[in-house]
mmCIF file of C-alpha atoms and ligand atoms in Angstrom:
data_model
loop_
_atom_site.group_PDB
_atom_site.id
_atom_site.type_symbol
_atom_site.label_atom_id
_atom_site.label_comp_id
_atom_site.label_asym_id
_atom_site.label_seq_id
_atom_site.Cartn_x
_atom_site.Cartn_y
_atom_site.Cartn_z
ATOM 1 C CA UNK A 1 -104.571 -27.147 5.424
ATOM 2 C CA UNK A 2 -102.628 -27.558 8.698
ATOM 3 C CA UNK A 3 -103.039 -23.878 9.729
ATOM 4 C CA UNK A 4 -102.015 -22.999 13.227
ATOM 5 C CA UNK A 5 -102.746 -26.386 14.821
ATOM 6 C CA UNK A 6 -100.011 -27.350 17.344
ATOM 7 C CA UNK A 7 -97.991 -24.215 16.924
ATOM 8 C CA UNK A 8 -96.956 -22.336 20.202
ATOM 9 C CA UNK A 9 -98.414 -18.855 20.317
ATOM 10 C CA UNK A 10 -98.120 -16.357 23.240
ATOM 11 C CA UNK A 11 -100.745 -13.708 23.770
ATOM 12 C CA UNK A 12 -99.679 -10.862 25.973
ATOM 13 C CA UNK A 13 -102.713 -9.282 27.565
ATOM 14 C CA UNK A 14 -105.289 -12.140 27.165
ATOM 15 C CA UNK A 15 -107.635 -12.236 30.183
ATOM 16 C CA UNK A 16 -110.214 -9.770 28.992
ATOM 17 C CA UNK A 17 -111.618 -7.847 26.015
ATOM 18 C CA UNK A 18 -110.059 -8.261 22.658
ATOM 19 C CA UNK A 19 -107.086 -10.277 24.106
ATOM 20 C CA UNK A 20 -109.404 -12.825 25.705
ATOM 21 C CA UNK A 21 -111.315 -13.121 22.344
ATOM 22 C CA UNK A 22 -108.045 -13.742 20.572
ATOM 23 C CA UNK A 23 -106.914 -16.335 23.058
ATOM 24 C CA UNK A 24 -110.213 -18.186 22.689
ATOM 25 C CA UNK A 25 -110.109 -18.057 18.968
ATOM 26 C CA UNK A 26 -106.551 -19.374 18.879
ATOM 27 C CA UNK A 27 -107.478 -22.067 21.361
ATOM 28 C CA UNK A 28 -110.198 -23.207 18.951
ATOM 29 C CA UNK A 29 -107.649 -23.272 16.132
ATOM 30 C CA UNK A 30 -105.678 -25.818 18.308
ATOM 31 C CA UNK A 31 -102.530 -23.730 19.023
ATOM 32 C CA UNK A 32 -100.332 -24.473 22.004
ATOM 33 C CA UNK A 33 -101.514 -21.368 23.760
ATOM 34 C CA UNK A 34 -99.721 -19.157 26.279
ATOM 35 C CA UNK A 35 -101.397 -16.155 27.806
ATOM 36 C CA UNK A 36 -100.613 -13.340 30.290
ATOM 37 C CA UNK A 37 -102.486 -10.937 32.320
ATOM 38 C CA UNK A 38 -101.807 -8.838 35.405
ATOM 39 C CA UNK A 39 -104.047 -10.546 37.844
ATOM 40 C CA UNK A 40 -102.699 -13.979 38.825
ATOM 41 C CA UNK A 41 -106.179 -15.358 39.709
ATOM 42 C CA UNK A 42 -107.610 -14.306 36.406
ATOM 43 C CA UNK A 43 -104.615 -15.754 34.564
ATOM 44 C CA UNK A 44 -105.043 -19.110 36.357
ATOM 45 C CA UNK A 45 -108.792 -19.126 35.606
ATOM 46 C CA UNK A 46 -108.295 -18.236 31.889
ATOM 47 C CA UNK A 47 -105.333 -20.629 31.406
ATOM 48 C CA UNK A 48 -107.446 -23.466 32.976
ATOM 49 C CA UNK A 49 -110.507 -22.647 30.849
ATOM 50 C CA UNK A 50 -108.381 -22.810 27.707
ATOM 51 C CA UNK A 51 -105.920 -25.461 28.651
ATOM 52 C CA UNK A 52 -103.090 -22.884 28.225
ATOM 53 C CA UNK A 53 -99.764 -21.972 29.732
ATOM 54 C CA UNK A 54 -100.230 -18.809 31.820
ATOM 55 C CA UNK A 55 -98.201 -16.200 33.664
ATOM 56 C CA UNK A 56 -98.933 -12.970 35.477
ATOM 57 C CA UNK A 57 -97.196 -10.099 33.836
ATOM 58 C CA UNK A 58 -97.240 -6.310 34.046
ATOM 59 C CA UNK A 59 -95.684 -5.099 30.787
ATOM 60 C CA UNK A 60 -94.346 -1.905 32.379
ATOM 61 C CA UNK A 61 -91.508 -4.144 33.631
ATOM 62 C CA UNK A 62 -89.277 -4.766 30.564
ATOM 63 C CA UNK A 63 -87.179 -7.534 32.183
ATOM 64 C CA UNK A 64 -90.247 -9.473 33.131
ATOM 65 C CA UNK A 65 -91.691 -9.130 29.519
ATOM 66 C CA UNK A 66 -88.462 -10.519 28.097
ATOM 67 C CA UNK A 67 -88.311 -13.235 30.742
ATOM 68 C CA UNK A 68 -91.946 -14.347 30.126
ATOM 69 C CA UNK A 69 -91.310 -14.642 26.317
ATOM 70 C CA UNK A 70 -88.174 -16.575 26.927
ATOM 71 C CA UNK A 71 -89.697 -18.965 29.470
ATOM 72 C CA UNK A 72 -92.718 -19.706 27.203
ATOM 73 C CA UNK A 73 -90.139 -20.412 24.372
ATOM 74 C CA UNK A 74 -88.279 -22.811 26.713
ATOM 75 C CA UNK A 75 -91.279 -24.614 28.199
ATOM 76 C CA UNK A 76 -93.701 -24.753 25.275
ATOM 77 C CA UNK A 77 -91.834 -23.564 22.100
ATOM 78 C CA UNK A 78 -92.375 -20.535 19.999
ATOM 79 C CA UNK A 79 -94.034 -19.755 16.637
ATOM 80 C CA UNK A 80 -96.329 -16.819 17.218
ATOM 81 C CA UNK A 81 -96.641 -13.787 19.432
ATOM 82 C CA UNK A 82 -99.565 -11.437 19.821
ATOM 83 C CA UNK A 83 -98.916 -8.239 21.692
ATOM 84 C CA UNK A 84 -102.423 -6.947 22.812
ATOM 85 C CA UNK A 85 -101.799 -5.048 26.070
ATOM 86 C CA UNK A 86 -102.893 -1.457 25.777
ATOM 87 C CA UNK A 87 -104.199 1.324 27.906
ATOM 88 C CA UNK A 88 -106.066 4.600 27.182
ATOM 89 C CA UNK A 89 -106.516 6.293 30.516
ATOM 90 C CA UNK A 90 -107.244 9.802 29.385
ATOM 91 C CA UNK A 91 -109.707 11.471 27.015
ATOM 92 C CA UNK A 92 -108.546 15.094 27.101
ATOM 93 C CA UNK A 93 -106.982 17.854 24.990
ATOM 94 C CA UNK A 94 -103.231 17.389 24.623
ATOM 95 C CA UNK A 95 -102.484 20.390 26.948
ATOM 96 C CA UNK A 96 -104.242 18.601 29.729
ATOM 97 C CA UNK A 97 -102.169 15.324 29.339
ATOM 98 C CA UNK A 98 -99.526 15.080 32.038
ATOM 99 C CA UNK A 99 -96.011 13.588 31.464
ATOM 100 C CA UNK A 100 -96.681 10.761 33.783
ATOM 101 C CA UNK A 101 -99.781 9.633 31.832
ATOM 102 C CA UNK A 102 -97.856 10.022 28.550
ATOM 103 C CA UNK A 103 -95.030 7.806 29.842
ATOM 104 C CA UNK A 104 -97.465 5.207 31.239
ATOM 105 C CA UNK A 105 -99.260 4.868 27.787
ATOM 106 C CA UNK A 106 -96.006 4.741 25.862
ATOM 107 C CA UNK A 107 -94.583 2.120 28.317
ATOM 108 C CA UNK A 108 -97.466 -0.244 28.067
ATOM 109 C CA UNK A 109 -98.652 0.309 24.368
ATOM 110 C CA UNK A 110 -95.242 0.719 22.666
ATOM 111 C CA UNK A 111 -92.092 -0.086 24.800
ATOM 112 C CA UNK A 112 -93.657 -3.383 26.015
ATOM 113 C CA UNK A 113 -94.303 -4.450 22.404
ATOM 114 C CA UNK A 114 -90.711 -3.556 21.404
ATOM 115 C CA UNK A 115 -89.175 -5.611 24.344
ATOM 116 C CA UNK A 116 -91.541 -8.589 23.656
ATOM 117 C CA UNK A 117 -90.765 -8.621 19.967
ATOM 118 C CA UNK A 118 -86.975 -8.335 20.698
ATOM 119 C CA UNK A 119 -87.224 -11.264 23.143
ATOM 120 C CA UNK A 120 -89.359 -13.222 20.530
ATOM 121 C CA UNK A 121 -86.630 -12.721 17.915
ATOM 122 C CA UNK A 122 -83.984 -13.845 20.360
ATOM 123 C CA UNK A 123 -85.841 -17.056 21.262
ATOM 124 C CA UNK A 124 -87.634 -18.297 18.133
ATOM 125 C CA UNK A 125 -85.769 -21.077 16.346
ATOM 126 C CA UNK A 126 -87.365 -21.186 12.923
ATOM 127 C CA UNK A 127 -89.842 -18.949 11.148
ATOM 128 C CA UNK A 128 -92.296 -17.077 13.210
ATOM 129 C CA UNK A 129 -95.167 -14.471 13.088
ATOM 130 C CA UNK A 130 -95.901 -11.563 15.196
ATOM 131 C CA UNK A 131 -99.157 -9.599 15.400
ATOM 132 C CA UNK A 132 -99.162 -6.210 17.202
ATOM 133 C CA UNK A 133 -102.490 -4.916 18.168
ATOM 134 C CA UNK A 134 -102.585 -1.251 17.036
ATOM 135 C CA UNK A 135 -105.671 0.676 16.422
ATOM 136 C CA UNK A 136 -107.436 2.571 13.689
ATOM 137 C CA UNK A 137 -105.564 5.426 15.439
ATOM 138 C CA UNK A 138 -102.366 3.896 14.232
ATOM 139 C CA UNK A 139 -103.369 5.432 10.842
ATOM 140 C CA UNK A 140 -105.418 8.547 11.760
ATOM 141 C CA UNK A 141 -105.427 11.288 14.370
ATOM 142 C CA UNK A 142 -107.452 10.851 17.535
ATOM 143 C CA UNK A 143 -108.802 14.049 19.082
ATOM 144 C CA UNK A 144 -108.319 14.103 22.886
ATOM 145 C CA UNK A 145 -106.162 11.009 22.522
ATOM 146 C CA UNK A 146 -102.706 12.350 21.809
ATOM 147 C CA UNK A 147 -100.636 9.873 23.914
ATOM 148 C CA UNK A 148 -102.761 6.873 22.769
ATOM 149 C CA UNK A 149 -102.564 8.032 19.055
ATOM 150 C CA UNK A 150 -98.852 8.535 19.331
ATOM 151 C CA UNK A 151 -98.255 5.177 20.840
ATOM 152 C CA UNK A 152 -100.476 3.308 18.296
ATOM 153 C CA UNK A 153 -98.898 5.139 15.373
ATOM 154 C CA UNK A 154 -95.551 4.131 16.866
ATOM 155 C CA UNK A 155 -96.617 0.540 16.725
ATOM 156 C CA UNK A 156 -97.303 0.839 12.992
ATOM 157 C CA UNK A 157 -93.657 2.275 12.527
ATOM 158 C CA UNK A 158 -92.374 -0.529 14.661
ATOM 159 C CA UNK A 159 -94.290 -3.162 12.631
ATOM 160 C CA UNK A 160 -92.653 -1.913 9.336
ATOM 161 C CA UNK A 161 -89.227 -1.655 10.877
ATOM 162 C CA UNK A 162 -89.181 -5.116 12.309
ATOM 163 C CA UNK A 163 -90.723 -6.696 9.167
ATOM 164 C CA UNK A 164 -87.682 -5.304 7.322
ATOM 165 C CA UNK A 165 -85.128 -6.288 9.922
ATOM 166 C CA UNK A 166 -86.443 -9.836 10.305
ATOM 167 C CA UNK A 167 -87.656 -10.715 6.768
ATOM 168 C CA UNK A 168 -84.371 -12.702 6.167
ATOM 169 C CA UNK A 169 -85.066 -14.739 9.257
ATOM 170 C CA UNK A 170 -88.558 -15.808 8.130
ATOM 171 C CA UNK A 171 -90.284 -13.686 10.995
ATOM 172 C CA UNK A 172 -93.371 -11.943 9.618
ATOM 173 C CA UNK A 173 -94.656 -8.889 11.530
ATOM 174 C CA UNK A 174 -98.123 -7.396 11.001
ATOM 175 C CA UNK A 175 -100.398 -4.796 12.709
ATOM 176 C CA UNK A 176 -103.971 -5.445 13.497
ATOM 177 C CA UNK A 177 -105.858 -2.183 13.535
ATOM 178 C CA UNK A 178 -109.174 -2.509 15.330
ATOM 179 C CA UNK A 179 -111.752 0.241 15.270
ATOM 180 C CA UNK A 180 -114.162 0.974 18.112
ATOM 181 C CA UNK A 181 -114.829 -2.297 19.924
ATOM 182 C CA UNK A 182 -117.228 -3.158 22.817
ATOM 183 C CA UNK A 183 -114.817 -3.630 25.733
ATOM 184 C CA UNK A 184 -114.065 -2.135 29.092
ATOM 185 C CA UNK A 185 -111.729 0.362 27.313
ATOM 186 C CA UNK A 186 -114.669 1.995 25.523
ATOM 187 C CA UNK A 187 -117.217 1.532 28.225
ATOM 188 C CA UNK A 188 -117.172 5.115 29.506
ATOM 189 C CA UNK A 189 -117.404 6.614 25.982
ATOM 190 C CA UNK A 190 -120.095 4.169 24.944
ATOM 191 C CA UNK A 191 -122.238 5.160 27.905
ATOM 192 C CA UNK A 192 -121.722 8.935 27.469
ATOM 193 C CA UNK A 193 -125.006 10.119 25.966
ATOM 194 C CA UNK A 194 -123.477 12.527 23.499
ATOM 195 C CA UNK A 195 -120.032 11.168 22.741
ATOM 196 C CA UNK A 196 -121.374 7.613 22.408
ATOM 197 C CA UNK A 197 -123.772 8.732 19.718
ATOM 198 C CA UNK A 198 -121.274 10.808 17.901
ATOM 199 C CA UNK A 199 -118.868 7.834 17.738
ATOM 200 C CA UNK A 200 -121.514 5.708 16.156
ATOM 201 C CA UNK A 201 -122.175 8.334 13.483
ATOM 202 C CA UNK A 202 -118.456 7.977 12.485
ATOM 203 C CA UNK A 203 -118.686 4.290 11.829
ATOM 204 C CA UNK A 204 -119.898 3.346 8.385
ATOM 205 C CA UNK A 205 -121.338 0.049 9.680
ATOM 206 C CA UNK A 206 -123.131 2.009 12.355
ATOM 207 C CA UNK A 207 -121.994 -0.068 15.360
ATOM 208 C CA UNK A 208 -118.998 -1.025 17.336
ATOM 209 C CA UNK A 209 -117.240 -4.386 16.865
ATOM 210 C CA UNK A 210 -117.663 -7.372 19.140
ATOM 211 C CA UNK A 211 -114.285 -8.538 20.356
ATOM 212 C CA UNK A 212 -114.718 -11.857 18.472
ATOM 213 C CA UNK A 213 -115.083 -9.990 15.169
ATOM 214 C CA UNK A 214 -111.623 -8.464 15.714
ATOM 215 C CA UNK A 215 -110.070 -11.756 16.918
ATOM 216 C CA UNK A 216 -110.668 -13.635 13.824
ATOM 217 C CA UNK A 217 -108.192 -11.683 11.820
ATOM 218 C CA UNK A 218 -105.304 -12.637 14.116
ATOM 219 C CA UNK A 219 -105.720 -16.289 12.963
ATOM 220 C CA UNK A 220 -105.331 -15.232 9.380
ATOM 221 C CA UNK A 221 -102.256 -13.053 10.157
ATOM 222 C CA UNK A 222 -100.486 -15.761 12.213
ATOM 223 C CA UNK A 223 -101.347 -18.499 9.814
ATOM 224 C CA UNK A 224 -97.817 -20.062 8.634
ATOM 225 C CA UNK A 225 -99.374 -20.763 5.124
ATOM 226 C CA UNK A 226 -99.879 -16.888 4.578
ATOM 227 C CA UNK A 227 -96.097 -16.900 3.847
ATOM 228 C CA UNK A 228 -96.128 -13.530 1.912
ATOM 229 C CA UNK A 229 -97.937 -11.415 4.514
ATOM 230 C CA UNK A 230 -95.422 -9.122 6.275
ATOM 231 C CA UNK A 231 -95.109 -5.429 7.179
ATOM 232 C CA UNK A 232 -98.856 -4.720 6.589
ATOM 233 C CA UNK A 233 -101.602 -3.088 8.575
ATOM 234 C CA UNK A 234 -105.066 -4.808 8.634
ATOM 235 C CA UNK A 235 -107.972 -2.603 9.710
ATOM 236 C CA UNK A 236 -111.014 -4.251 11.265
ATOM 237 C CA UNK A 237 -112.843 -1.096 11.744
ATOM 238 C CA UNK A 238 -116.373 -1.228 10.236
ATOM 239 C CA UNK A 239 -115.150 1.088 7.402
ATOM 240 C CA UNK A 240 -113.881 3.894 9.538
ATOM 241 C CA UNK A 241 -110.405 4.123 7.786
ATOM 242 C CA UNK A 242 -112.100 4.097 4.435
ATOM 243 C CA UNK A 243 -113.272 7.643 5.039
HETATM 244 N N1 LIG B 1 -111.702 -1.307 22.480
HETATM 245 C C1 LIG B 1 -111.403 -0.611 21.414
HETATM 246 O O1 LIG B 1 -112.219 0.172 20.835
HETATM 247 C C2 LIG B 1 -110.035 -0.655 20.841
HETATM 248 C C3 LIG B 1 -109.820 -0.090 19.476
HETATM 249 C C4 LIG B 1 -108.653 -0.201 18.905
HETATM 250 C C5 LIG B 1 -107.539 -0.885 19.572
HETATM 251 N N2 LIG B 1 -107.743 -1.398 20.746
HETATM 252 C C6 LIG B 1 -106.600 -2.066 21.321
HETATM 253 O O2 LIG B 1 -106.973 -3.429 21.612
HETATM 254 C C7 LIG B 1 -106.077 -3.883 22.718
HETATM 255 C C8 LIG B 1 -107.084 -4.492 23.695
HETATM 256 O O3 LIG B 1 -108.041 -3.489 24.247
HETATM 257 P P1 LIG B 1 -109.394 -3.843 24.879
HETATM 258 O O4 LIG B 1 -110.326 -3.004 24.107
HETATM 259 O O5 LIG B 1 -109.669 -5.293 24.955
HETATM 260 O O6 LIG B 1 -109.191 -3.100 26.287
HETATM 261 P P2 LIG B 1 -109.293 -3.696 27.795
HETATM 262 O O7 LIG B 1 -110.518 -4.493 27.942
HETATM 263 O O8 LIG B 1 -109.164 -2.419 28.588
HETATM 264 O O9 LIG B 1 -108.030 -4.584 27.920
HETATM 265 C C9 LIG B 1 -106.724 -4.053 28.020
HETATM 266 C C10 LIG B 1 -105.641 -5.146 27.907
HETATM 267 O O10 LIG B 1 -104.413 -4.514 28.184
HETATM 268 C C11 LIG B 1 -103.834 -5.158 29.236
HETATM 269 N N3 LIG B 1 -102.953 -4.221 30.042
HETATM 270 C C12 LIG B 1 -103.182 -2.939 30.371
HETATM 271 N N4 LIG B 1 -102.218 -2.521 31.133
HETATM 272 C C13 LIG B 1 -101.316 -3.528 31.199
HETATM 273 C C14 LIG B 1 -100.076 -3.639 31.912
HETATM 274 N N5 LIG B 1 -99.503 -2.664 32.598
HETATM 275 N N6 LIG B 1 -99.469 -4.845 31.897
HETATM 276 C C15 LIG B 1 -99.990 -5.904 31.281
HETATM 277 N N7 LIG B 1 -101.157 -5.799 30.540
HETATM 278 C C16 LIG B 1 -101.836 -4.690 30.610
HETATM 279 C C17 LIG B 1 -104.984 -5.659 30.117
HETATM 280 O O11 LIG B 1 -104.494 -6.697 30.947
HETATM 281 P P3 LIG B 1 -105.246 -6.906 32.444
HETATM 282 O O12 LIG B 1 -106.529 -7.623 32.142
HETATM 283 O O13 LIG B 1 -104.216 -7.701 33.159
HETATM 284 O O14 LIG B 1 -105.556 -5.581 32.984
HETATM 285 C C18 LIG B 1 -105.955 -6.133 28.999
HETATM 286 O O15 LIG B 1 -105.539 -7.421 28.470
HETATM 287 C C19 LIG B 1 -105.355 -2.666 23.297
HETATM 288 O O16 LIG B 1 -104.088 -2.636 22.802
HETATM 289 C C20 LIG B 1 -106.172 -1.482 22.717
HETATM 290 O O17 LIG B 1 -105.331 -0.361 22.600
HETATM 291 C C21 LIG B 1 -108.976 -1.358 21.421
#
């Protein structure tokens, strides 16, 4: 089975957390890897560790997102895209979420994904595969996480719409829906004495995921031999969405 070996895959948001685990996993699979992150030094270090193409990118700038995807396609080629960039800056009831924060979350989590996917479809020559990193909150409501939940539910809608639009071009689009994972994003909640314990009680497996456990599924979704997988959502959540 040839799998992903030698295929060019770009991971947007790959210098820490789940994105870094995805980049390492894809590198192990022998892809021609491209990665982005906001901090140029971190990008350079990670790209050098993994022998990857790297570029600093802030996804709040749509032109830069499109230009990065196009440049990767031109310099390396293009088969796969993983859009992992995401923020969750507030944990508060909806009436306390300001418009500025709302717009920031939507810009990073959803608009950046749309722009990257559009650039991907404009650049890819043959068949391709896109994985958007959503969340278990793509499928359920998240209390005190209105902006984040809306953005991640939006990604699930986007996944299905793009899968329909691009099925005739052989571009598969799927959503990965991680549950609670041990990264910087969840550090504050994990360390909170009450909220941290409450969260664990919600998880049937009784613990958060390690980023590596989430990353493995991306290989499966991108694999060109999984030709019939498109428009789906894949929860890696320790059983949370089974409730
Ligand atoms: N941790 C969880 O429990 C969990 C659960 C479900 C889904 N997720 C999703 O998984 C993805 C990765 O999250 P994580 O847990 O690994 O969080 P993290 O450690 O906070 O990493 C966030 C990622 O998003 C990138 N990012 C944030 N703002 C950006 C911007 N303006 N431009 C470019 N990149 C930006 C970061 O890049 P820099 O390194 O450059 O800042 C980093 O790669 C996110 O989409 C998140 O919503 C996480």
